[in-house]
mmCIF file of C-alpha atoms in Angstrom:
data_model
loop_
_atom_site.group_PDB
_atom_site.id
_atom_site.type_symbol
_atom_site.label_atom_id
_atom_site.label_comp_id
_atom_site.label_asym_id
_atom_site.label_seq_id
_atom_site.Cartn_x
_atom_site.Cartn_y
_atom_site.Cartn_z
ATOM 1 C CA UNK F 1 -12.249 14.641 50.723
ATOM 2 C CA UNK F 2 -10.363 14.091 47.476
ATOM 3 C CA UNK F 3 -12.130 12.656 44.455
ATOM 4 C CA UNK F 4 -10.647 11.612 41.164
ATOM 5 C CA UNK F 5 -12.019 10.138 38.002
ATOM 6 C CA UNK F 6 -10.789 6.564 37.582
ATOM 7 C CA UNK F 7 -8.245 6.515 34.747
ATOM 8 C CA UNK F 8 -9.618 4.760 31.694
ATOM 9 C CA UNK F 9 -13.286 5.396 32.481
ATOM 10 C CA UNK F 10 -15.465 6.798 29.709
ATOM 11 C CA UNK F 11 -18.662 8.759 30.206
ATOM 12 C CA UNK F 12 -21.733 7.448 28.325
ATOM 13 C CA UNK F 13 -22.108 10.526 26.114
ATOM 14 C CA UNK F 14 -18.444 10.245 25.129
ATOM 15 C CA UNK F 15 -18.938 6.599 24.182
ATOM 16 C CA UNK F 16 -21.976 7.622 22.160
ATOM 17 C CA UNK F 17 -20.296 10.221 19.966
ATOM 18 C CA UNK F 18 -17.216 8.035 19.515
ATOM 19 C CA UNK F 19 -19.350 5.181 18.225
ATOM 20 C CA UNK F 20 -21.254 7.562 15.929
ATOM 21 C CA UNK F 21 -18.025 8.998 14.521
ATOM 22 C CA UNK F 22 -16.537 5.541 14.006
ATOM 23 C CA UNK F 23 -19.588 4.263 12.148
ATOM 24 C CA UNK F 24 -19.659 7.407 9.999
ATOM 25 C CA UNK F 25 -16.006 6.935 9.068
ATOM 26 C CA UNK F 26 -16.527 3.258 8.218
ATOM 27 C CA UNK F 27 -19.517 4.188 6.066
ATOM 28 C CA UNK F 28 -17.601 6.949 4.272
ATOM 29 C CA UNK F 29 -14.620 4.681 3.563
ATOM 30 C CA UNK F 30 -16.954 1.935 2.375
ATOM 31 C CA UNK F 31 -18.787 4.326 0.100
ATOM 32 C CA UNK F 32 -15.625 5.708 -1.475
ATOM 33 C CA UNK F 33 -13.994 2.319 -1.984
ATOM 34 C CA UNK F 34 -17.133 0.744 -3.448
ATOM 35 C CA UNK F 35 -17.484 3.740 -5.767
ATOM 36 C CA UNK F 36 -13.910 3.308 -6.961
ATOM 37 C CA UNK F 37 -14.241 -0.446 -7.418
ATOM 38 C CA UNK F 38 -17.683 -0.605 -8.995
ATOM 39 C CA UNK F 39 -17.860 2.580 -11.046
ATOM 40 C CA UNK F 40 -14.240 3.365 -11.834
ATOM 41 C CA UNK F 41 -12.732 -0.120 -12.002
ATOM 42 C CA UNK F 42 -9.890 0.826 -9.657
ATOM 43 C CA UNK F 43 -7.557 -1.894 -8.391
ATOM 44 C CA UNK F 44 -8.681 -2.872 -4.840
ATOM 45 C CA UNK F 45 -5.155 -2.404 -3.505
ATOM 46 C CA UNK F 46 -5.019 1.059 -5.081
ATOM 47 C CA UNK F 47 -8.304 1.963 -3.410
ATOM 48 C CA UNK F 48 -6.865 1.060 -0.016
ATOM 49 C CA UNK F 49 -3.496 2.673 -0.662
ATOM 50 C CA UNK F 50 -4.636 6.200 0.112
ATOM 51 C CA UNK F 51 -3.391 7.600 3.421
ATOM 52 C CA UNK F 52 -6.883 8.993 3.965
ATOM 53 C CA UNK F 53 -8.507 5.553 3.841
ATOM 54 C CA UNK F 54 -5.972 3.909 6.131
ATOM 55 C CA UNK F 55 -5.932 6.671 8.732
ATOM 56 C CA UNK F 56 -9.720 6.877 8.892
ATOM 57 C CA UNK F 57 -10.032 3.105 9.279
ATOM 58 C CA UNK F 58 -7.433 3.241 12.047
ATOM 59 C CA UNK F 59 -9.063 6.224 13.706
ATOM 60 C CA UNK F 60 -12.528 4.646 13.572
ATOM 61 C CA UNK F 61 -11.248 1.406 15.078
ATOM 62 C CA UNK F 62 -9.480 3.265 17.883
ATOM 63 C CA UNK F 63 -12.638 5.276 18.592
ATOM 64 C CA UNK F 64 -14.663 2.086 18.968
ATOM 65 C CA UNK F 65 -12.056 0.649 21.307
ATOM 66 C CA UNK F 66 -12.017 3.859 23.341
ATOM 67 C CA UNK F 67 -15.823 3.871 23.529
ATOM 68 C CA UNK F 68 -15.658 0.922 25.944
ATOM 69 C CA UNK F 69 -16.449 2.322 29.438
ATOM 70 C CA UNK F 70 -13.368 0.864 31.138
ATOM 71 C CA UNK F 71 -10.273 -0.594 29.583
ATOM 72 C CA UNK F 72 -6.521 -0.526 29.303
ATOM 73 C CA UNK F 73 -4.857 2.834 29.730
ATOM 74 C CA UNK F 74 -2.595 1.984 26.816
ATOM 75 C CA UNK F 75 -5.375 2.615 24.350
ATOM 76 C CA UNK F 76 -4.691 6.344 24.743
ATOM 77 C CA UNK F 77 -1.333 5.775 23.070
ATOM 78 C CA UNK F 78 -3.207 4.570 20.002
ATOM 79 C CA UNK F 79 -5.704 7.414 20.296
ATOM 80 C CA UNK F 80 -2.844 9.903 20.270
ATOM 81 C CA UNK F 81 -1.454 8.273 17.139
ATOM 82 C CA UNK F 82 -4.894 8.458 15.502
ATOM 83 C CA UNK F 83 -5.093 12.168 16.328
ATOM 84 C CA UNK F 84 -1.752 12.793 14.619
ATOM 85 C CA UNK F 85 -2.615 10.750 11.527
ATOM 86 C CA UNK F 86 -6.040 12.311 11.060
ATOM 87 C CA UNK F 87 -4.738 15.847 11.574
ATOM 88 C CA UNK F 88 -2.076 15.135 8.937
ATOM 89 C CA UNK F 89 -4.838 13.877 6.638
ATOM 90 C CA UNK F 90 -6.856 17.051 7.108
ATOM 91 C CA UNK F 91 -3.911 19.427 6.731
ATOM 92 C CA UNK F 92 -2.523 17.694 3.625
ATOM 93 C CA UNK F 93 -5.983 17.716 2.064
ATOM 94 C CA UNK F 94 -6.425 21.418 2.756
ATOM 95 C CA UNK F 95 -2.941 22.452 1.612
ATOM 96 C CA UNK F 96 -1.102 20.085 -0.724
ATOM 97 C CA UNK F 97 -4.352 18.917 -2.312
ATOM 98 C CA UNK F 98 -5.926 22.360 -2.477
ATOM 99 C CA UNK F 99 -8.893 21.478 -0.299
ATOM 100 C CA UNK F 100 -10.269 19.006 -2.797
ATOM 101 C CA UNK F 101 -9.907 20.942 -6.032
ATOM 102 C CA UNK F 102 -10.343 18.506 -8.884
ATOM 103 C CA UNK F 103 -12.265 16.085 -6.689
ATOM 104 C CA UNK F 104 -15.715 17.345 -7.583
ATOM 105 C CA UNK F 105 -16.696 13.797 -8.576
ATOM 106 C CA UNK F 106 -16.162 12.559 -5.020
ATOM 107 C CA UNK F 107 -19.233 12.239 -2.802
ATOM 108 C CA UNK F 108 -19.408 15.492 -0.748
ATOM 109 C CA UNK F 109 -20.604 13.697 2.389
ATOM 110 C CA UNK F 110 -17.869 11.070 2.497
ATOM 111 C CA UNK F 111 -15.289 13.673 1.535
ATOM 112 C CA UNK F 112 -16.328 15.891 4.457
ATOM 113 C CA UNK F 113 -16.321 12.991 6.924
ATOM 114 C CA UNK F 114 -12.897 11.675 5.947
ATOM 115 C CA UNK F 115 -11.019 14.931 5.406
ATOM 116 C CA UNK F 116 -12.701 17.406 7.731
ATOM 117 C CA UNK F 117 -15.031 15.962 10.368
ATOM 118 C CA UNK F 118 -12.820 13.090 11.535
ATOM 119 C CA UNK F 119 -9.611 15.175 11.833
ATOM 120 C CA UNK F 120 -11.376 17.919 13.785
ATOM 121 C CA UNK F 121 -13.368 15.459 15.918
ATOM 122 C CA UNK F 122 -10.304 13.398 16.909
ATOM 123 C CA UNK F 123 -8.409 16.523 17.891
ATOM 124 C CA UNK F 124 -11.330 17.879 19.939
ATOM 125 C CA UNK F 125 -11.777 14.491 21.596
ATOM 126 C CA UNK F 126 -8.114 14.579 22.630
ATOM 127 C CA UNK F 127 -8.553 18.050 24.119
ATOM 128 C CA UNK F 128 -11.865 17.379 25.854
ATOM 129 C CA UNK F 129 -10.950 13.885 27.054
ATOM 130 C CA UNK F 130 -7.187 13.955 27.694
ATOM 131 C CA UNK F 131 -5.230 10.706 27.994
ATOM 132 C CA UNK F 132 -5.479 8.845 31.293
ATOM 133 C CA UNK F 133 -1.731 8.161 31.300
ATOM 134 C CA UNK F 134 1.198 10.463 30.700
ATOM 135 C CA UNK F 135 2.754 9.894 27.284
ATOM 136 C CA UNK F 136 6.512 10.612 27.223
ATOM 137 C CA UNK F 137 7.959 12.191 24.098
ATOM 138 C CA UNK F 138 10.172 9.174 23.354
ATOM 139 C CA UNK F 139 7.095 6.933 23.343
ATOM 140 C CA UNK F 140 5.097 9.343 21.212
ATOM 141 C CA UNK F 141 7.852 9.315 18.592
ATOM 142 C CA UNK F 142 6.814 5.756 17.760
ATOM 143 C CA UNK F 143 3.753 7.339 16.146
ATOM 144 C CA UNK F 144 6.081 8.327 13.320
ATOM 145 C CA UNK F 145 6.498 4.652 12.355
ATOM 146 C CA UNK F 146 3.274 4.363 10.370
ATOM 147 C CA UNK F 147 3.794 7.437 8.155
ATOM 148 C CA UNK F 148 7.343 6.280 7.424
ATOM 149 C CA UNK F 149 6.169 2.787 6.510
ATOM 150 C CA UNK F 150 3.364 4.239 4.421
ATOM 151 C CA UNK F 151 5.745 6.383 2.375
ATOM 152 C CA UNK F 152 8.119 3.444 1.907
ATOM 153 C CA UNK F 153 5.237 1.212 0.775
ATOM 154 C CA UNK F 154 3.954 3.872 -1.611
ATOM 155 C CA UNK F 155 7.327 4.436 -3.264
ATOM 156 C CA UNK F 156 8.219 0.752 -3.566
ATOM 157 C CA UNK F 157 4.805 -0.271 -4.868
ATOM 158 C CA UNK F 158 4.703 2.745 -7.156
ATOM 159 C CA UNK F 159 7.875 1.565 -8.854
ATOM 160 C CA UNK F 160 6.330 -1.880 -9.360
ATOM 161 C CA UNK F 161 2.883 -0.894 -10.635
ATOM 162 C CA UNK F 162 3.634 2.596 -12.003
ATOM 163 C CA UNK F 163 0.968 4.267 -9.861
ATOM 164 C CA UNK F 164 1.145 6.688 -6.946
ATOM 165 C CA UNK F 165 -1.835 7.838 -4.862
ATOM 166 C CA UNK F 166 -0.531 11.389 -4.418
ATOM 167 C CA UNK F 167 1.224 13.770 -6.786
ATOM 168 C CA UNK F 168 3.659 14.971 -4.104
ATOM 169 C CA UNK F 169 4.946 11.375 -3.785
ATOM 170 C CA UNK F 170 5.109 10.756 -7.528
ATOM 171 C CA UNK F 171 8.718 10.735 -8.880
ATOM 172 C CA UNK F 172 7.683 10.408 -12.521
ATOM 173 C CA UNK F 173 7.913 14.147 -13.133
ATOM 174 C CA UNK F 174 10.754 15.859 -14.994
ATOM 175 C CA UNK F 175 12.765 16.371 -11.785
ATOM 176 C CA UNK F 176 12.475 12.737 -10.693
ATOM 177 C CA UNK F 177 12.906 11.964 -7.003
ATOM 178 C CA UNK F 178 14.343 15.355 -5.990
ATOM 179 C CA UNK F 179 11.015 17.096 -5.200
ATOM 180 C CA UNK F 180 9.657 13.895 -3.647
ATOM 181 C CA UNK F 181 12.615 13.695 -1.270
ATOM 182 C CA UNK F 182 12.125 17.357 -0.388
ATOM 183 C CA UNK F 183 8.437 16.762 0.267
ATOM 184 C CA UNK F 184 9.182 13.742 2.436
ATOM 185 C CA UNK F 185 11.811 15.648 4.430
ATOM 186 C CA UNK F 186 9.466 18.563 5.009
ATOM 187 C CA UNK F 187 6.570 16.332 5.998
ATOM 188 C CA UNK F 188 8.780 14.315 8.351
ATOM 189 C CA UNK F 189 9.786 17.448 10.217
ATOM 190 C CA UNK F 190 6.192 18.696 10.298
ATOM 191 C CA UNK F 191 4.791 15.378 11.526
ATOM 192 C CA UNK F 192 7.487 15.118 14.199
ATOM 193 C CA UNK F 193 6.587 18.583 15.472
ATOM 194 C CA UNK F 194 2.908 17.634 15.406
ATOM 195 C CA UNK F 195 3.619 14.469 17.388
ATOM 196 C CA UNK F 196 5.464 16.448 20.050
ATOM 197 C CA UNK F 197 2.639 18.990 20.171
ATOM 198 C CA UNK F 198 -0.128 16.370 20.487
ATOM 199 C CA UNK F 199 1.678 14.463 23.242
ATOM 200 C CA UNK F 200 2.558 17.683 25.101
ATOM 201 C CA UNK F 201 -0.994 19.026 24.892
ATOM 202 C CA UNK F 202 -2.379 15.664 25.996
ATOM 203 C CA UNK F 203 -0.097 15.587 29.035
ATOM 204 C CA UNK F 204 -0.902 19.213 29.851
ATOM 205 C CA UNK F 205 -4.659 18.628 29.597
ATOM 206 C CA UNK F 206 -4.327 15.426 31.657
ATOM 207 C CA UNK F 207 -2.549 17.281 34.456
ATOM 208 C CA UNK F 208 -5.094 20.075 34.392
ATOM 209 C CA UNK F 209 -7.971 17.592 34.439
ATOM 210 C CA UNK F 210 -6.567 15.718 37.411
ATOM 211 C CA UNK F 211 -5.932 18.972 39.245
ATOM 212 C CA UNK F 212 -9.532 20.061 38.650
ATOM 213 C CA UNK F 213 -11.024 16.718 39.730
ATOM 214 C CA UNK F 214 -8.872 16.562 42.892
ATOM 215 C CA UNK F 215 -10.419 18.954 45.379
ATOM 216 C CA UNK F 216 -11.043 19.046 49.045
#
């Protein structure tokens, strides 16, 4: 007899840790934003203009959606996008931002949740619970849309309000836009490679999972 897990089903323990992660991310984002607004007097739009905040809010929302026991297979497309965005968040934090050097004033707990725990957890979730549908490369490339829009928004708004959330996107240095364009080009290539890797690994793990669950 052949048995197979119904695509889209979620085991109770998986739902449990996804809900816990999502609530932790919401709490960490809320803590950081309230700290910026109440103690530092930061503009509310500035507080929400960090890639870290947006990707963690997106990732938390996707986790809650994916915690539902049965649902649309298409949610895995959004989960794959969340994996890419959170991994980018973690890698940029660890490399371009020096792992948080100069951010000693930031709450250690929220910092760990947003920059370390969520990126690692989303990636592990993708490996342990592969997507229920195959995700073609051409469809996965749509995941690049949000980072592109984010960079465009950051540069346009930065010109209007004279503020940029990240130094590597700030053209106000002596070399102007040249290093920013180089950074954007490099990150675009890196994110594209990451997208291809995440979709390929997801499809590979999906095939292996179905092969394992289909026995006689």
